[in-house]
mmCIF file of C-alpha atoms in Angstrom:
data_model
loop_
_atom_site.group_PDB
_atom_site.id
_atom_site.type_symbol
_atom_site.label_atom_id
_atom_site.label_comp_id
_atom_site.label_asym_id
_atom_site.label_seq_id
_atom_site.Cartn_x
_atom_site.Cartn_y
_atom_site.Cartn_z
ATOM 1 C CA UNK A 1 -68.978 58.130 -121.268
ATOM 2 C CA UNK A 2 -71.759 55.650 -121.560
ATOM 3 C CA UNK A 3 -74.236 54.343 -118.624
ATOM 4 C CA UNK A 4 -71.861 51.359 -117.549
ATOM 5 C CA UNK A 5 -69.090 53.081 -117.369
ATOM 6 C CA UNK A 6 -70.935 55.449 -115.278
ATOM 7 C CA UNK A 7 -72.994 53.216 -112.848
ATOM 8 C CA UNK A 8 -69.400 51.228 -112.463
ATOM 9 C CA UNK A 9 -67.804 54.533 -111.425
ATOM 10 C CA UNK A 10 -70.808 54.989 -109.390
ATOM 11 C CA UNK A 11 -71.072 51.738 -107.126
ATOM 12 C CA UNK A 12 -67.246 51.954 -106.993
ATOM 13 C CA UNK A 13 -67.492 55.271 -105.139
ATOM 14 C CA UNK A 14 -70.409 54.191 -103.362
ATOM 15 C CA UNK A 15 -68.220 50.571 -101.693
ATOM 16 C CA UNK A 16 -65.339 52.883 -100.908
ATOM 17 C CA UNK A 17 -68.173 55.446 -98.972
ATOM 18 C CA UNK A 18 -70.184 52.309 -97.771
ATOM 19 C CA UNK A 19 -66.381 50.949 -95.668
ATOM 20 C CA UNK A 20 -65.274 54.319 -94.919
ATOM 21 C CA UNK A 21 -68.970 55.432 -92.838
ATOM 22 C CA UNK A 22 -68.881 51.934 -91.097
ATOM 23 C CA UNK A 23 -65.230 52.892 -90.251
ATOM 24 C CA UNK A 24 -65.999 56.144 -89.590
ATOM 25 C CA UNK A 25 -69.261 56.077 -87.482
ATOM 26 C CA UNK A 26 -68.992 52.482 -85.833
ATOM 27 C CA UNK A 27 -65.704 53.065 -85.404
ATOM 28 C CA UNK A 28 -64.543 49.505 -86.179
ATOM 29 C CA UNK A 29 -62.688 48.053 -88.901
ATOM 30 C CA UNK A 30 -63.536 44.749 -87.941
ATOM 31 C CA UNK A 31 -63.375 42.049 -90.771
ATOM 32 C CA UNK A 32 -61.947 44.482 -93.190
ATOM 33 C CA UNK A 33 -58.202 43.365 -94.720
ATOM 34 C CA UNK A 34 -55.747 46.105 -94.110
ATOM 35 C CA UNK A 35 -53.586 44.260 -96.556
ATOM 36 C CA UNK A 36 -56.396 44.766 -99.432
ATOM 37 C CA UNK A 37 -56.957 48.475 -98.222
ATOM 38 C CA UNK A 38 -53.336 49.102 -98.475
ATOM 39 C CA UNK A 39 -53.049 47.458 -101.688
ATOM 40 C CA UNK A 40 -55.994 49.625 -103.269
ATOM 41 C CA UNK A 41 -54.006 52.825 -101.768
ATOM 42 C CA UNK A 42 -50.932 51.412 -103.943
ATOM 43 C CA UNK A 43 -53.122 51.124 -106.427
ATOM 44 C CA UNK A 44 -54.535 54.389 -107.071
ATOM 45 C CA UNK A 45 -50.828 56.006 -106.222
ATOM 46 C CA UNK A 46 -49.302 54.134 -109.301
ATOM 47 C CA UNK A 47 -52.147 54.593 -111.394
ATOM 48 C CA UNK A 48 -53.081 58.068 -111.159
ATOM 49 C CA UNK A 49 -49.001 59.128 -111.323
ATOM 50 C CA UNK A 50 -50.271 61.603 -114.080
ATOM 51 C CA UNK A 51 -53.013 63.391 -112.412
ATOM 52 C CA UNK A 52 -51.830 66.853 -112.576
ATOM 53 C CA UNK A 53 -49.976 66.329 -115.929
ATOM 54 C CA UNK A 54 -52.406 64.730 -118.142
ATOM 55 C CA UNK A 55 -56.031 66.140 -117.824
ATOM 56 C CA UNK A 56 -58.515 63.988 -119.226
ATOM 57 C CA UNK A 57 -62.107 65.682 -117.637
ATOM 58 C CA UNK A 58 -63.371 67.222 -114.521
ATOM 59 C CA UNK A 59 -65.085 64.494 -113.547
ATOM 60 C CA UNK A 60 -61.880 62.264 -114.170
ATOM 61 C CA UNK A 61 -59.683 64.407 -111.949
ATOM 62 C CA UNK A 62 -62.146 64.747 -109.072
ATOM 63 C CA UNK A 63 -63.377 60.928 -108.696
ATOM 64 C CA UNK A 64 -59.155 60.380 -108.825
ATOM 65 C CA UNK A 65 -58.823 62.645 -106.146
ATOM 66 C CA UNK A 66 -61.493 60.664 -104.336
ATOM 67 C CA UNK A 67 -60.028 57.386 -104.698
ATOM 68 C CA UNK A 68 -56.741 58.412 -103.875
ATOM 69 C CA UNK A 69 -58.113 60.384 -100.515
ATOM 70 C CA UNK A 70 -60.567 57.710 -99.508
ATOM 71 C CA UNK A 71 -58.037 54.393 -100.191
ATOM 72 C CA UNK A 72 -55.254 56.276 -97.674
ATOM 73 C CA UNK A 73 -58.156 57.359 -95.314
ATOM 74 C CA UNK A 74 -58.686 53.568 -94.551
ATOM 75 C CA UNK A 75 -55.498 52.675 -94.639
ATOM 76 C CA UNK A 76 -54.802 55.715 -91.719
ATOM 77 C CA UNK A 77 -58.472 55.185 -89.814
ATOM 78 C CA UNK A 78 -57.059 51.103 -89.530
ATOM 79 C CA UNK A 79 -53.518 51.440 -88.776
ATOM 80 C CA UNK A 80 -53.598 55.030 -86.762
ATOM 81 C CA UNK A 81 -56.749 55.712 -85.452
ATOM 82 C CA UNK A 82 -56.756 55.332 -81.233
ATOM 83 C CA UNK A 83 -60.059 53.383 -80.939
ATOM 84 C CA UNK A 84 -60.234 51.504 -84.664
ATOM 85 C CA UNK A 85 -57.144 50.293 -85.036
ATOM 86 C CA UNK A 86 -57.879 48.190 -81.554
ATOM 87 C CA UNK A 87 -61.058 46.224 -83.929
ATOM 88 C CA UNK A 88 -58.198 45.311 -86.811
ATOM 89 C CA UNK A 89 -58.130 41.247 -86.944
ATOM 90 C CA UNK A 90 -54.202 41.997 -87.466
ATOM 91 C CA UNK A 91 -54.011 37.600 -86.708
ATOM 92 C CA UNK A 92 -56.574 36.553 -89.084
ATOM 93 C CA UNK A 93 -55.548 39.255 -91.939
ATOM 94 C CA UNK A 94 -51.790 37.748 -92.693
ATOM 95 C CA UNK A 95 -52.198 37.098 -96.461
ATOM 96 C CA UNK A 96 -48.461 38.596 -97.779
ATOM 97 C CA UNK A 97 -48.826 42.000 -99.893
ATOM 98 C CA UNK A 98 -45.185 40.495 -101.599
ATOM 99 C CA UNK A 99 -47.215 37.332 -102.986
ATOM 100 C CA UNK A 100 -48.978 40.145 -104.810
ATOM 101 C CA UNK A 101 -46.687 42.614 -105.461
ATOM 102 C CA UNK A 102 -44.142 40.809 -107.139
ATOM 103 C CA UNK A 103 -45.409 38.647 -109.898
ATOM 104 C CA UNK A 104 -47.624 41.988 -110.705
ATOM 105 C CA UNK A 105 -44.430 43.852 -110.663
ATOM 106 C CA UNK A 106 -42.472 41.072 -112.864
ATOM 107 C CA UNK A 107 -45.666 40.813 -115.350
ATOM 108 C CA UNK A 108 -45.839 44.254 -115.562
ATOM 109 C CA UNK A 109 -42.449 44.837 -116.472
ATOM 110 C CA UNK A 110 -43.159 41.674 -119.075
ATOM 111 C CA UNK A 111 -46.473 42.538 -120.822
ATOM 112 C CA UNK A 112 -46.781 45.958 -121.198
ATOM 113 C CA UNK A 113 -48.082 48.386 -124.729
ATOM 114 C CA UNK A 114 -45.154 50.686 -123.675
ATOM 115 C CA UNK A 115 -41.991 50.064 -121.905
ATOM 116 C CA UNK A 116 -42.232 53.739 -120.253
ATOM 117 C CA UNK A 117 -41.795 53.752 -116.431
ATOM 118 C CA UNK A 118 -45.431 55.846 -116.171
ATOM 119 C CA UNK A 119 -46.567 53.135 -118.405
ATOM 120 C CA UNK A 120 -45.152 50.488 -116.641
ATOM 121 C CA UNK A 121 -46.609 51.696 -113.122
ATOM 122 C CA UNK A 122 -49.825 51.998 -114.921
ATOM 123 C CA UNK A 123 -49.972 48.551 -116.535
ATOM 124 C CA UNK A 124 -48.933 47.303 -112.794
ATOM 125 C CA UNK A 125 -51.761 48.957 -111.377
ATOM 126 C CA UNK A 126 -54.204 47.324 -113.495
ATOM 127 C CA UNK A 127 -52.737 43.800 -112.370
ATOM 128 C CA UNK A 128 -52.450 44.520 -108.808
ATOM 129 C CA UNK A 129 -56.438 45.962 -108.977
ATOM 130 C CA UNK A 130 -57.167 42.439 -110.162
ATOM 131 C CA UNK A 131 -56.058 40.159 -107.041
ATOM 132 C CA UNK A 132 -56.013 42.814 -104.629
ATOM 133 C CA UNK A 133 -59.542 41.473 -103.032
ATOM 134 C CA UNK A 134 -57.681 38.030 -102.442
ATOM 135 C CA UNK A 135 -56.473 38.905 -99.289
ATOM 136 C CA UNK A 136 -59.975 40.532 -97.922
ATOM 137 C CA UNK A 137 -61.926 37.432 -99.708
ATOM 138 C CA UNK A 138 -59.257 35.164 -97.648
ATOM 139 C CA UNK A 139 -60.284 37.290 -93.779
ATOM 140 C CA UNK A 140 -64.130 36.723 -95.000
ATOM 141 C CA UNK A 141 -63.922 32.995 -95.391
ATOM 142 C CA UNK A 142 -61.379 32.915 -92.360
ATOM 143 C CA UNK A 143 -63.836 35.370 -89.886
ATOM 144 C CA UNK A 144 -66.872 33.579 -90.652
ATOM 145 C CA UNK A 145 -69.007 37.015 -89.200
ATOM 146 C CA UNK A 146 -69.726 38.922 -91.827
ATOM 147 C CA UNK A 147 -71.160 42.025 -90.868
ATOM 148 C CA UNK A 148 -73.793 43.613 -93.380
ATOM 149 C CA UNK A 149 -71.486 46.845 -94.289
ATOM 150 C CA UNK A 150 -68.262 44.849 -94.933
ATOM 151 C CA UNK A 151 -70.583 42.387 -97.363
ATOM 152 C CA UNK A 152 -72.438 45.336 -99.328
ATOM 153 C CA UNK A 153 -68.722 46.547 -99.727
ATOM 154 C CA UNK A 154 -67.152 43.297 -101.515
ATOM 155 C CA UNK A 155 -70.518 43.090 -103.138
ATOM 156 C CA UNK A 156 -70.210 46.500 -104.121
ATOM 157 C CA UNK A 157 -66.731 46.492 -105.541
ATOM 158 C CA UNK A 158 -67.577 43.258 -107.397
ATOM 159 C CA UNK A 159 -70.489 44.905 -108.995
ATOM 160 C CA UNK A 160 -68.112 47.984 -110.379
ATOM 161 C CA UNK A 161 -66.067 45.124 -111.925
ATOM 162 C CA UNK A 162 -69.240 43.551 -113.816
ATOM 163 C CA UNK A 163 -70.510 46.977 -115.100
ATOM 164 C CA UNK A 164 -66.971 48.212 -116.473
ATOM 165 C CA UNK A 165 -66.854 44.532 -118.665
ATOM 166 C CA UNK A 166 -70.201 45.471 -119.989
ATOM 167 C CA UNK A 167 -68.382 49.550 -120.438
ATOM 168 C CA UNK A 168 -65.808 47.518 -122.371
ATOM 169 C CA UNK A 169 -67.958 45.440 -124.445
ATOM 170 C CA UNK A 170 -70.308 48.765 -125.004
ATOM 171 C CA UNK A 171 -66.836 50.903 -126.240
ATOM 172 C CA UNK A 172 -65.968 47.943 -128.228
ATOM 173 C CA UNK A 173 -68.940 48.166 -130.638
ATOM 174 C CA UNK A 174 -69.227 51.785 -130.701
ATOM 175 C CA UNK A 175 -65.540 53.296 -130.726
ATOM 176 C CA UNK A 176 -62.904 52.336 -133.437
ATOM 177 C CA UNK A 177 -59.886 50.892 -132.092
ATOM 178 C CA UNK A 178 -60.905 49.999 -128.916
ATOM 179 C CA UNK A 179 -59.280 46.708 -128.111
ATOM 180 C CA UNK A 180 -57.273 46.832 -124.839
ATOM 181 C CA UNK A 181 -55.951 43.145 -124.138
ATOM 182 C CA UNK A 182 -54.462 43.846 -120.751
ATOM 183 C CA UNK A 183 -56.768 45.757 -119.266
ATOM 184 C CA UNK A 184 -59.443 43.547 -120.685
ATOM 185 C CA UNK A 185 -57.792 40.083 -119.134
ATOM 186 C CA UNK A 186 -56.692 41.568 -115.980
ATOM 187 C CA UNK A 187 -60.598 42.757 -115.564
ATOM 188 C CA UNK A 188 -62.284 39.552 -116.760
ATOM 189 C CA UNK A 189 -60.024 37.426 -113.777
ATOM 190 C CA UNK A 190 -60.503 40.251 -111.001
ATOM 191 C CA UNK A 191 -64.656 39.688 -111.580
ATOM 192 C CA UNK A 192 -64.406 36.335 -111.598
ATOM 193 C CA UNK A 193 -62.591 36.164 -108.057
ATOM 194 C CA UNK A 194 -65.887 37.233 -106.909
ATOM 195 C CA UNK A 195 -68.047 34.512 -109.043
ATOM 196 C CA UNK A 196 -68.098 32.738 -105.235
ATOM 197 C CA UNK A 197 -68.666 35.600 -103.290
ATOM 198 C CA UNK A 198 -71.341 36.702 -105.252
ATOM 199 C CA UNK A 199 -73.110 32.972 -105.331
ATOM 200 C CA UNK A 200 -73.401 33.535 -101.552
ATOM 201 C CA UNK A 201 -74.035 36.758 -101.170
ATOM 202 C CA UNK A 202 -77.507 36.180 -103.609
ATOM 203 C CA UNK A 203 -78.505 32.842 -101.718
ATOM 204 C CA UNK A 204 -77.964 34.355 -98.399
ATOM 205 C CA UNK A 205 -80.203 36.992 -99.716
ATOM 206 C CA UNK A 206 -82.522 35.238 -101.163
ATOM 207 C CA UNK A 207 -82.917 33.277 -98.185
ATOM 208 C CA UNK A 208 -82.987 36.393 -96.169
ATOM 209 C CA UNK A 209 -80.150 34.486 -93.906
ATOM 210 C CA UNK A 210 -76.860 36.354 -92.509
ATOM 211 C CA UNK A 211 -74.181 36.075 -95.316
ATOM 212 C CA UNK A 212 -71.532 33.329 -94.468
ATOM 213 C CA UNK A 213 -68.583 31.815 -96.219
ATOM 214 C CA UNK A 214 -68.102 28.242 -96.246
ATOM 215 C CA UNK A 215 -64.741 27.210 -94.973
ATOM 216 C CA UNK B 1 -51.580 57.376 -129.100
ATOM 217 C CA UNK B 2 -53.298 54.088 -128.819
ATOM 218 C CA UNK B 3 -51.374 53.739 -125.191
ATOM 219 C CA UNK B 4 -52.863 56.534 -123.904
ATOM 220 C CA UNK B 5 -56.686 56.227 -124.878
ATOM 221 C CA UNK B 6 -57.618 53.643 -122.267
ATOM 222 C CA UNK B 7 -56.479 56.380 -120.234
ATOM 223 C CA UNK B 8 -59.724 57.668 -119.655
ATOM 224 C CA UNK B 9 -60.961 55.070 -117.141
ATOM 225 C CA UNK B 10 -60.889 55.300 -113.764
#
């Protein structure tokens, strides 16, 4: 595993931590997209299918483990929990999971290495990771009140993105055969959904102004 | 198998 891989893995787990303390101790899911969080959850359950068959590391297993756990945390803490689920925007976050869903599903089925249903659910995983933001990136520009936890997390998860193109790049010119088309493209089009985000994000630091989305 | 070395990421 080389250091972008790693620091990816890293500020990954630290967004998911970073939304589920603000969740956790302010008790308010305000401006977070249940749609995205239940998306990740989906996520995570079609990718990691395998976990207890195919063992790849410790380390693998475990931060799997934490993904899956944390993603259906959120999804529970928003749609169950007494006093958060009362902060959910539920009218401003109505982007449609099946917009989503199905051309992932269909393109899945499509472009695939291996017309295997774990492979399938794996390659859909990858495409659904790439737009899942959209609906979360949709509530930002829509809320206009950004708080400082729920920006750290976007910036956060579109930092992880960044750092595994660079892990890619790195494997590419030190492993043999390491040309992965699908996961490449899918990865290169979810970073670039936050190209905008991230524009504001470094002016509204720079500027040391509160982070806001232009409508 | 080449499917399965990609695998390894997260």
């Amino acid at each position: 595993m080389n250091i972008f891989r790693l620091a990816g893995d890293m500020t990954h787990l630290a967004s998911v931590l970073v939304l589920l303390l603000k969740i956790h101790t302010i008790k308010s899911c305000s401006g977070v997209s249940l749609k995205t969080q239940e998306l990740y959850a989906l996520v995570f359950a079609t990718r990691y299918l395998d976990i207890f068959v195919t063992y790849v590391s410790f380390y693998n297993t475990v931060m799997k483990l934490i993904f899956l756990g944390s993603s259906f945390s959120i999804v529970w803490y928003i749609r169950r929990h007494r006093v958060v689920r009362r902060s959910y925007d539920k009218d401003q976050d109505t982007f449609r999971h099946l917009f989503l869903l199905l051309p992932c599903l269909v393109l899945a089925l499509v472009i695939n290495e291996k017309f295997t249903f774990k492979e399938v659910m794996w390659t859909f995983s990858i495409y659904l990771e790439a737009v899942a933001i959209l609906p979360q990136l949709v509530l930002l520009q829509r809320t206009r009140n950004i708080d400082n936890l729920t920006g750290q997390y976007v910036f956060l998860l579109g930092a992880y993105r960044a750092l595994y193109i660079l892990n890619w790049i790195y494997r590419y010119f030190t492993e043999e055969h390491y040309v992965h088309w699908i996961t490449w493209i899918a990865g290169i089009i979810q970073t670039l959904l936050y190209a905008d985000f991230f524009y504001y994000y470094f002016q509204s630091w720079k500027n040391s102004v509160k982070l806001e989305l232009p409508a | 198998s080449p499917a399965q070395e990609y695998h390894d990421e997260l």
